[in-house]
Amino acid sequence: MTFADVAGAEEAKEELQEVIDFLKNPARIQSLGGRMPKGVLLVGPPGTGKTLLARAVSGEAGAPFFSISGSEFIEMFVGVGAARVRELFEQARPKAPCIIFIDELDAVGGARGVAPALGGHDEREQTLNQLLAEMDGFDPSTGVVVMAATNRPEILDKALLRAGRFDRQIVVDKPDLEARTAILRLHTRQVKVGSDVDLRVVAQRTPGFVGADLANIANEAAIRAVRHDHAAVTMADFEEAIDRVIAGPEKKHRVLDVAEKRRIAFHESGHTLVALTVPTGEPVHKVSIIPRGVAALGYTLQLPVAEKFLSTQAELKDQLAILLGGRVAEELALGDVSSGAHNDLEHASEIARSMVTQLGMNDKLGPLTFGRRRQLAFLGVAGDEERNYSEDTARLIDGEVRALIEEGQQRARDILSAPRPALDALAARLQEREVMDRDEVERLVREQEQAQPGPAGAP
Ligand code: ADP
Ligand code: MG
Ligand code: ZN
């Protein structure tokens, strides 16, 4: 298994190249003063090729591969999981340079002590503690690299992500149109494909599908061709295979119709443009309208410039405008809003309420906290609230929270209606490309600004 067996995933491959270079010659990287990777976490939805990539790294580097899956631990007796982890590291160490791969890390690596009441997490905790101890106990210069994969990074115990453990994270995202075409091409290498088949059209019909689904489609299409005695796999075979996978037993895919795609493109463009415009907006790393799951249809990924522990009032207000930007863009461009903004509203309401009741960022209520909460929901764990204030205060709080949200909405409206062509242009490009990275977005916005004499602040 090598990178030739993995189509698309270019960013992930690029980042993994470093690990390969290291495994090929650990001493050299060290003598050059390079940082040695110790723990590399592959993060992404199921079926995107994380396991495949880990195996390919081992193949590319010619390094032995020792693997174990978190799910194997689930029903083990207390102590067995921890012993298994110890054994795995013991086996691997003499074979260095090598890779230890822990698939489905979340099955063992979920936060400790979250639901002790549900009983019997002792085993998982012991396994996790053993893993942490093993990772701390080896010197990366020996050439052992621990890789892991998860599709639920948010539930991982924070201790796993600390420096010296899985401190390098690589996102393996759902494939875009180009990547889907490449994956289909790869999985039809051994198949006789008819001249009427255009794999790009198959890729166009399958936004949101991951590599595993596309491999499945190629396989189904070939099976159907055999059943129908076709000399080669036809487009009709592919069409039916797509329908089968869409309607499949799990019904996990929603295929977006054109109107929905347009709406999501405007929604995400709204978030993006507001984020680019407000003073403290983080750079938009990537914007996508490829459906990710049930809750999120598209997403706009912002990356903080530096790791941050504090948020100022100005930053939180900007965040509100960014969150409301999606809904406002839908309203401006399409005349009404949709249920797609539900998560944004929930998130925005949490921030606004925290600003008023927890962070003392409101003049009328002053620097007091209202209600006792274990932790601020938008910073991590949601806490239950215990009310310790009067009805009148409650009414005042509601009014101020509402005012903050309305202010954010108005700011988003001002930003998005000033350079409307930018919103239209970005949404159009996004419908066509499905995913845009930071450079593409910034280039497009700059072009729009040059074409359009600056609206804001222009005399
Ligand atoms: P994950 O570990 O992310 O759930 P896997 O690596 O198990 O996904 O992928 C399952 C199968 O899907 C692979 O064996 C391969 O056939 C196919 N697949 C997934 N992603 C790709 C890709 N990028 N290129 C080629 N095949 C892929
Ligand atoms: Mg896997
Ligand atoms: Zn949104």
Tab-separated table of N, CA and C in Angstrom, residues 185-288:
chain	number	residue	atom	x	y	z
A	185	ARG	N	-11.617	7.040	-10.592
A	185	ARG	CA	-10.673	6.562	-11.598
A	185	ARG	C	-9.820	5.424	-11.014
A	186	LEU	N	-9.357	5.641	-9.806
A	186	LEU	CA	-8.522	4.639	-9.143
A	186	LEU	C	-9.272	3.325	-8.962
A	187	HIS	N	-10.515	3.428	-8.544
A	187	HIS	CA	-11.263	2.208	-8.251
A	187	HIS	C	-11.871	1.555	-9.487
A	188	THR	N	-11.669	2.157	-10.659
A	188	THR	CA	-12.130	1.500	-11.881
A	188	THR	C	-10.936	1.078	-12.739
A	189	ARG	N	-9.749	1.176	-12.139
A	189	ARG	CA	-8.533	0.788	-12.865
A	189	ARG	C	-8.633	-0.623	-13.439
A	190	GLN	N	-9.138	-1.542	-12.629
A	190	GLN	CA	-9.177	-2.953	-13.023
A	190	GLN	C	-10.470	-3.311	-13.768
A	191	VAL	N	-11.293	-2.294	-14.011
A	191	VAL	CA	-12.620	-2.558	-14.567
A	191	VAL	C	-12.666	-2.050	-16.003
A	192	LYS	N	-13.366	-2.807	-16.843
A	192	LYS	CA	-13.525	-2.343	-18.216
A	192	LYS	C	-14.691	-1.362	-18.244
A	193	VAL	N	-14.362	-0.111	-18.529
A	193	VAL	CA	-15.381	0.940	-18.471
A	193	VAL	C	-15.793	1.321	-19.896
A	194	GLY	N	-17.105	1.399	-20.142
A	194	GLY	CA	-17.626	1.717	-21.478
A	194	GLY	C	-17.292	3.135	-21.908
A	195	SER	N	-17.395	3.369	-23.210
A	195	SER	CA	-17.005	4.680	-23.737
A	195	SER	C	-18.040	5.753	-23.400
A	196	ASP	N	-19.242	5.329	-22.985
A	196	ASP	CA	-20.249	6.343	-22.639
A	196	ASP	C	-20.092	6.838	-21.200
A	197	VAL	N	-19.112	6.298	-20.486
A	197	VAL	CA	-18.984	6.641	-19.069
A	197	VAL	C	-18.069	7.851	-18.882
A	198	ASP	N	-18.604	8.850	-18.202
A	198	ASP	CA	-17.788	10.007	-17.834
A	198	ASP	C	-17.722	10.038	-16.306
A	199	LEU	N	-16.561	9.676	-15.786
A	199	LEU	CA	-16.442	9.576	-14.323
A	199	LEU	C	-16.607	10.922	-13.631
A	200	ARG	N	-16.305	11.988	-14.380
A	200	ARG	CA	-16.507	13.311	-13.792
A	200	ARG	C	-17.993	13.576	-13.539
A	201	VAL	N	-18.826	13.088	-14.438
A	201	VAL	CA	-20.276	13.241	-14.252
A	201	VAL	C	-20.731	12.417	-13.043
A	202	VAL	N	-20.155	11.241	-12.908
A	202	VAL	CA	-20.474	10.427	-11.721
A	202	VAL	C	-20.063	11.198	-10.455
A	203	ALA	N	-18.890	11.831	-10.521
A	203	ALA	CA	-18.412	12.604	-9.367
A	203	ALA	C	-19.329	13.793	-9.094
A	204	GLN	N	-19.805	14.429	-10.165
A	204	GLN	CA	-20.707	15.562	-9.981
A	204	GLN	C	-22.013	15.163	-9.299
A	205	ARG	N	-22.412	13.945	-9.535
A	205	ARG	CA	-23.664	13.488	-8.942
A	205	ARG	C	-23.505	13.022	-7.499
A	206	THR	N	-22.306	13.037	-6.988
A	206	THR	CA	-22.089	12.446	-5.667
A	206	THR	C	-21.386	13.361	-4.660
A	207	PRO	N	-21.861	14.620	-4.530
A	207	PRO	CA	-21.244	15.476	-3.519
A	207	PRO	C	-21.505	14.909	-2.135
A	208	GLY	N	-20.522	14.967	-1.278
A	208	GLY	CA	-20.719	14.470	0.089
A	208	GLY	C	-20.346	13.003	0.234
A	209	PHE	N	-20.085	12.328	-0.887
A	209	PHE	CA	-19.676	10.924	-0.799
A	209	PHE	C	-18.202	10.851	-0.422
A	210	VAL	N	-17.876	9.876	0.393
A	210	VAL	CA	-16.472	9.692	0.768
A	210	VAL	C	-15.861	8.575	-0.075
A	211	GLY	N	-14.570	8.390	0.056
A	211	GLY	CA	-13.866	7.387	-0.737
A	211	GLY	C	-14.484	6.006	-0.631
A	212	ALA	N	-14.887	5.638	0.588
A	212	ALA	CA	-15.472	4.311	0.771
A	212	ALA	C	-16.760	4.164	-0.044
A	213	ASP	N	-17.560	5.230	-0.116
A	213	ASP	CA	-18.798	5.179	-0.911
A	213	ASP	C	-18.486	5.048	-2.393
A	214	LEU	N	-17.460	5.775	-2.829
A	214	LEU	CA	-17.136	5.778	-4.253
A	214	LEU	C	-16.561	4.430	-4.665
A	215	ALA	N	-15.776	3.830	-3.780
A	215	ALA	CA	-15.261	2.488	-4.045
A	215	ALA	C	-16.447	1.526	-4.168
A	216	ASN	N	-17.414	1.735	-3.315
A	216	ASN	CA	-18.608	0.932	-3.311
A	216	ASN	C	-19.396	1.077	-4.622
A	217	ILE	N	-19.493	2.306	-5.101
A	217	ILE	CA	-20.201	2.570	-6.357
A	217	ILE	C	-19.515	1.865	-7.523
A	218	ALA	N	-18.183	1.985	-7.566
A	218	ALA	CA	-17.438	1.345	-8.650
A	218	ALA	C	-17.692	-0.167	-8.636
A	219	ASN	N	-17.709	-0.708	-7.430
A	219	ASN	CA	-17.922	-2.137	-7.280
A	219	ASN	C	-19.340	-2.548	-7.691
A	220	GLU	N	-20.318	-1.813	-7.194
A	220	GLU	CA	-21.722	-2.089	-7.530
A	220	GLU	C	-21.959	-1.996	-9.040
A	221	ALA	N	-21.345	-0.984	-9.655
A	221	ALA	CA	-21.541	-0.792	-11.090
A	221	ALA	C	-20.996	-1.996	-11.856
A	222	ALA	N	-19.836	-2.489	-11.414
A	222	ALA	CA	-19.232	-3.642	-12.090
A	222	ALA	C	-20.097	-4.894	-11.906
A	223	ILE	N	-20.642	-5.047	-10.706
A	223	ILE	CA	-21.499	-6.215	-10.447
A	223	ILE	C	-22.737	-6.169	-11.335
A	224	ARG	N	-23.302	-4.979	-11.453
A	224	ARG	CA	-24.506	-4.835	-12.271
A	224	ARG	C	-24.192	-5.129	-13.742
A	225	ALA	N	-23.024	-4.672	-14.195
A	225	ALA	CA	-22.644	-4.901	-15.585
A	225	ALA	C	-22.548	-6.397	-15.876
A	226	VAL	N	-21.983	-7.131	-14.927
A	226	VAL	CA	-21.865	-8.580	-15.108
A	226	VAL	C	-23.260	-9.209	-15.149
A	227	ARG	N	-24.101	-8.783	-14.207
A	227	ARG	CA	-25.449	-9.351	-14.126
A	227	ARG	C	-26.228	-9.124	-15.425
A	228	HIS	N	-25.996	-7.960	-16.036
A	228	HIS	CA	-26.727	-7.630	-17.273
A	228	HIS	C	-25.956	-8.043	-18.519
A	229	ASP	N	-24.856	-8.763	-18.285
A	229	ASP	CA	-24.096	-9.266	-19.418
A	229	ASP	C	-23.544	-8.171	-20.324
A	230	HIS	N	-23.200	-7.038	-19.737
A	230	HIS	CA	-22.629	-5.964	-20.547
A	230	HIS	C	-21.159	-6.272	-20.846
A	231	ALA	N	-20.728	-5.847	-22.039
A	231	ALA	CA	-19.327	-6.072	-22.401
A	231	ALA	C	-18.401	-5.175	-21.583
A	232	ALA	N	-18.931	-4.014	-21.198
A	232	ALA	CA	-18.176	-3.089	-20.339
A	232	ALA	C	-19.178	-2.405	-19.415
A	233	VAL	N	-18.660	-1.794	-18.362
A	233	VAL	CA	-19.559	-1.116	-17.424
A	233	VAL	C	-20.093	0.158	-18.082
A	234	THR	N	-21.391	0.312	-18.086
A	234	THR	CA	-21.996	1.464	-18.774
A	234	THR	C	-22.374	2.564	-17.787
A	235	MET	N	-22.744	3.714	-18.358
A	235	MET	CA	-23.164	4.827	-17.509
A	235	MET	C	-24.422	4.416	-16.733
A	236	ALA	N	-25.296	3.651	-17.375
A	236	ALA	CA	-26.517	3.214	-16.690
A	236	ALA	C	-26.168	2.366	-15.459
A	237	ASP	N	-25.121	1.562	-15.581
A	237	ASP	CA	-24.672	0.768	-14.425
A	237	ASP	C	-24.240	1.693	-13.283
A	238	PHE	N	-23.514	2.741	-13.655
A	238	PHE	CA	-23.077	3.693	-12.627
A	238	PHE	C	-24.271	4.407	-11.998
A	239	GLU	N	-25.199	4.818	-12.869
A	239	GLU	CA	-26.378	5.540	-12.363
A	239	GLU	C	-27.095	4.692	-11.313
A	240	GLU	N	-27.273	3.432	-11.656
A	240	GLU	CA	-27.999	2.589	-10.713
A	240	GLU	C	-27.191	2.362	-9.436
A	241	ALA	N	-25.881	2.244	-9.608
A	241	ALA	CA	-25.023	2.056	-8.433
A	241	ALA	C	-25.111	3.259	-7.495
A	242	ILE	N	-25.136	4.454	-8.093
A	242	ILE	CA	-25.264	5.666	-7.260
A	242	ILE	C	-26.570	5.611	-6.490
A	243	ASP	N	-27.650	5.312	-7.209
A	243	ASP	CA	-28.961	5.265	-6.546
A	243	ASP	C	-28.966	4.249	-5.416
A	244	ARG	N	-28.340	3.131	-5.669
A	244	ARG	CA	-28.296	2.098	-4.627
A	244	ARG	C	-27.552	2.575	-3.396
A	245	VAL	N	-26.424	3.246	-3.638
A	245	VAL	CA	-25.639	3.701	-2.487
A	245	VAL	C	-26.370	4.842	-1.765
A	246	ILE	N	-27.012	5.710	-2.539
A	246	ILE	CA	-27.773	6.801	-1.907
A	246	ILE	C	-28.902	6.229	-1.059
A	247	ALA	N	-29.653	5.323	-1.661
A	247	ALA	CA	-30.822	4.789	-0.968
A	247	ALA	C	-30.422	3.701	0.012
A	248	GLY	N	-29.122	3.371	-0.023
A	248	GLY	CA	-28.551	2.255	0.729
A	248	GLY	C	-29.180	1.980	2.071
A	249	PRO	N	-28.804	0.889	2.676
A	249	PRO	CA	-29.451	0.473	3.907
A	249	PRO	C	-29.415	1.557	4.978
A	250	GLU	N	-28.350	2.377	4.959
A	250	GLU	CA	-28.234	3.343	6.051
A	250	GLU	C	-28.874	4.689	5.736
A	251	LYS	N	-29.197	4.905	4.492
A	251	LYS	CA	-29.763	6.201	4.069
A	251	LYS	C	-28.966	7.357	4.628
A	252	LYS	N	-27.642	7.249	4.536
A	252	LYS	CA	-26.861	8.270	5.202
A	252	LYS	C	-26.618	9.483	4.321
A	253	HIS	N	-26.943	9.370	3.060
A	253	HIS	CA	-26.630	10.495	2.194
A	253	HIS	C	-27.837	11.297	1.818
A	254	ARG	N	-27.640	12.577	1.854
A	254	ARG	CA	-28.625	13.433	1.255
A	254	ARG	C	-27.918	13.984	0.037
A	255	VAL	N	-28.557	13.880	-1.091
A	255	VAL	CA	-27.957	14.537	-2.229
A	255	VAL	C	-28.672	15.873	-2.357
A	256	LEU	N	-27.900	16.915	-2.459
A	256	LEU	CA	-28.494	18.242	-2.484
A	256	LEU	C	-29.069	18.527	-3.848
A	257	ASP	N	-30.267	19.142	-3.877
A	257	ASP	CA	-30.724	19.574	-5.199
A	257	ASP	C	-30.124	20.955	-5.470
A	258	VAL	N	-30.354	21.427	-6.687
A	258	VAL	CA	-29.679	22.654	-7.119
A	258	VAL	C	-30.053	23.837	-6.230
A	259	ALA	N	-31.328	23.921	-5.855
A	259	ALA	CA	-31.774	25.057	-5.043
A	259	ALA	C	-31.115	25.032	-3.668
A	260	GLU	N	-30.998	23.836	-3.107
A	260	GLU	CA	-30.363	23.730	-1.785
A	260	GLU	C	-28.898	24.107	-1.866
A	261	LYS	N	-28.264	23.626	-2.933
A	261	LYS	CA	-26.846	23.902	-3.100
A	261	LYS	C	-26.621	25.409	-3.194
A	262	ARG	N	-27.520	26.075	-3.906
A	262	ARG	CA	-27.424	27.519	-4.074
A	262	ARG	C	-27.589	28.213	-2.717
A	263	ARG	N	-28.549	27.740	-1.951
A	263	ARG	CA	-28.805	28.347	-0.651
A	263	ARG	C	-27.592	28.168	0.275
A	264	ILE	N	-27.052	26.979	0.293
A	264	ILE	CA	-25.910	26.733	1.170
A	264	ILE	C	-24.705	27.558	0.717
A	265	ALA	N	-24.574	27.707	-0.608
A	265	ALA	CA	-23.458	28.515	-1.117
A	265	ALA	C	-23.584	29.957	-0.628
A	266	PHE	N	-24.781	30.501	-0.659
A	266	PHE	CA	-24.964	31.871	-0.155
A	266	PHE	C	-24.719	31.920	1.354
A	267	HIS	N	-25.228	30.929	2.046
A	267	HIS	CA	-25.082	30.897	3.497
A	267	HIS	C	-23.589	30.907	3.898
A	268	GLU	N	-22.839	30.006	3.322
A	268	GLU	CA	-21.415	29.923	3.684
A	268	GLU	C	-20.645	31.152	3.196
A	269	SER	N	-21.042	31.685	2.030
A	269	SER	CA	-20.390	32.902	1.546
A	269	SER	C	-20.625	34.044	2.521
A	270	GLY	N	-21.809	34.066	3.129
A	270	GLY	CA	-22.125	35.100	4.116
A	270	GLY	C	-21.178	35.027	5.300
A	271	HIS	N	-21.019	33.837	5.868
A	271	HIS	CA	-20.079	33.680	6.983
A	271	HIS	C	-18.691	34.161	6.558
A	272	THR	N	-18.290	33.722	5.373
A	272	THR	CA	-16.935	33.988	4.912
A	272	THR	C	-16.663	35.482	4.749
A	273	LEU	N	-17.589	36.169	4.071
A	273	LEU	CA	-17.346	37.596	3.813
A	273	LEU	C	-17.373	38.411	5.098
A	274	VAL	N	-18.266	38.065	6.006
A	274	VAL	CA	-18.283	38.800	7.277
A	274	VAL	C	-16.976	38.532	8.026
A	275	ALA	N	-16.539	37.276	8.006
A	275	ALA	CA	-15.291	36.934	8.708
A	275	ALA	C	-14.106	37.704	8.122
A	276	LEU	N	-14.113	37.900	6.811
A	276	LEU	CA	-13.002	38.621	6.180
A	276	LEU	C	-13.059	40.112	6.479
A	277	THR	N	-14.255	40.611	6.787
A	277	THR	CA	-14.433	42.056	6.922
A	277	THR	C	-14.287	42.571	8.348
A	278	VAL	N	-14.825	41.836	9.331
A	278	VAL	CA	-14.760	42.351	10.710
A	278	VAL	C	-13.298	42.429	11.164
A	279	PRO	N	-13.023	43.398	12.049
A	279	PRO	CA	-11.615	43.643	12.408
A	279	PRO	C	-10.897	42.435	13.007
A	280	THR	N	-11.568	41.645	13.822
A	280	THR	CA	-10.830	40.573	14.496
A	280	THR	C	-11.102	39.197	13.900
A	281	GLY	N	-11.718	39.159	12.707
A	281	GLY	CA	-12.054	37.850	12.128
A	281	GLY	C	-10.808	37.020	11.884
A	282	GLU	N	-10.870	35.758	12.222
A	282	GLU	CA	-9.746	34.868	11.922
A	282	GLU	C	-9.754	34.598	10.417
A	283	PRO	N	-8.598	34.287	9.844
A	283	PRO	CA	-8.584	33.971	8.409
A	283	PRO	C	-9.486	32.774	8.102
A	284	VAL	N	-10.165	32.856	6.963
A	284	VAL	CA	-10.991	31.725	6.549
A	284	VAL	C	-10.086	30.728	5.849
A	285	HIS	N	-9.934	29.570	6.455
A	285	HIS	CA	-9.002	28.586	5.934
A	285	HIS	C	-9.623	27.847	4.756
A	286	LYS	N	-10.908	27.620	4.884
A	286	LYS	CA	-11.565	26.795	3.875
A	286	LYS	C	-13.071	27.003	3.966
A	287	VAL	N	-13.716	27.053	2.828
A	287	VAL	CA	-15.168	27.110	2.872
A	287	VAL	C	-15.697	26.027	1.938
A	288	SER	N	-16.725	25.331	2.377
A	288	SER	CA	-17.177	24.162	1.642
A	288	SER	C	-18.691	24.046	1.675
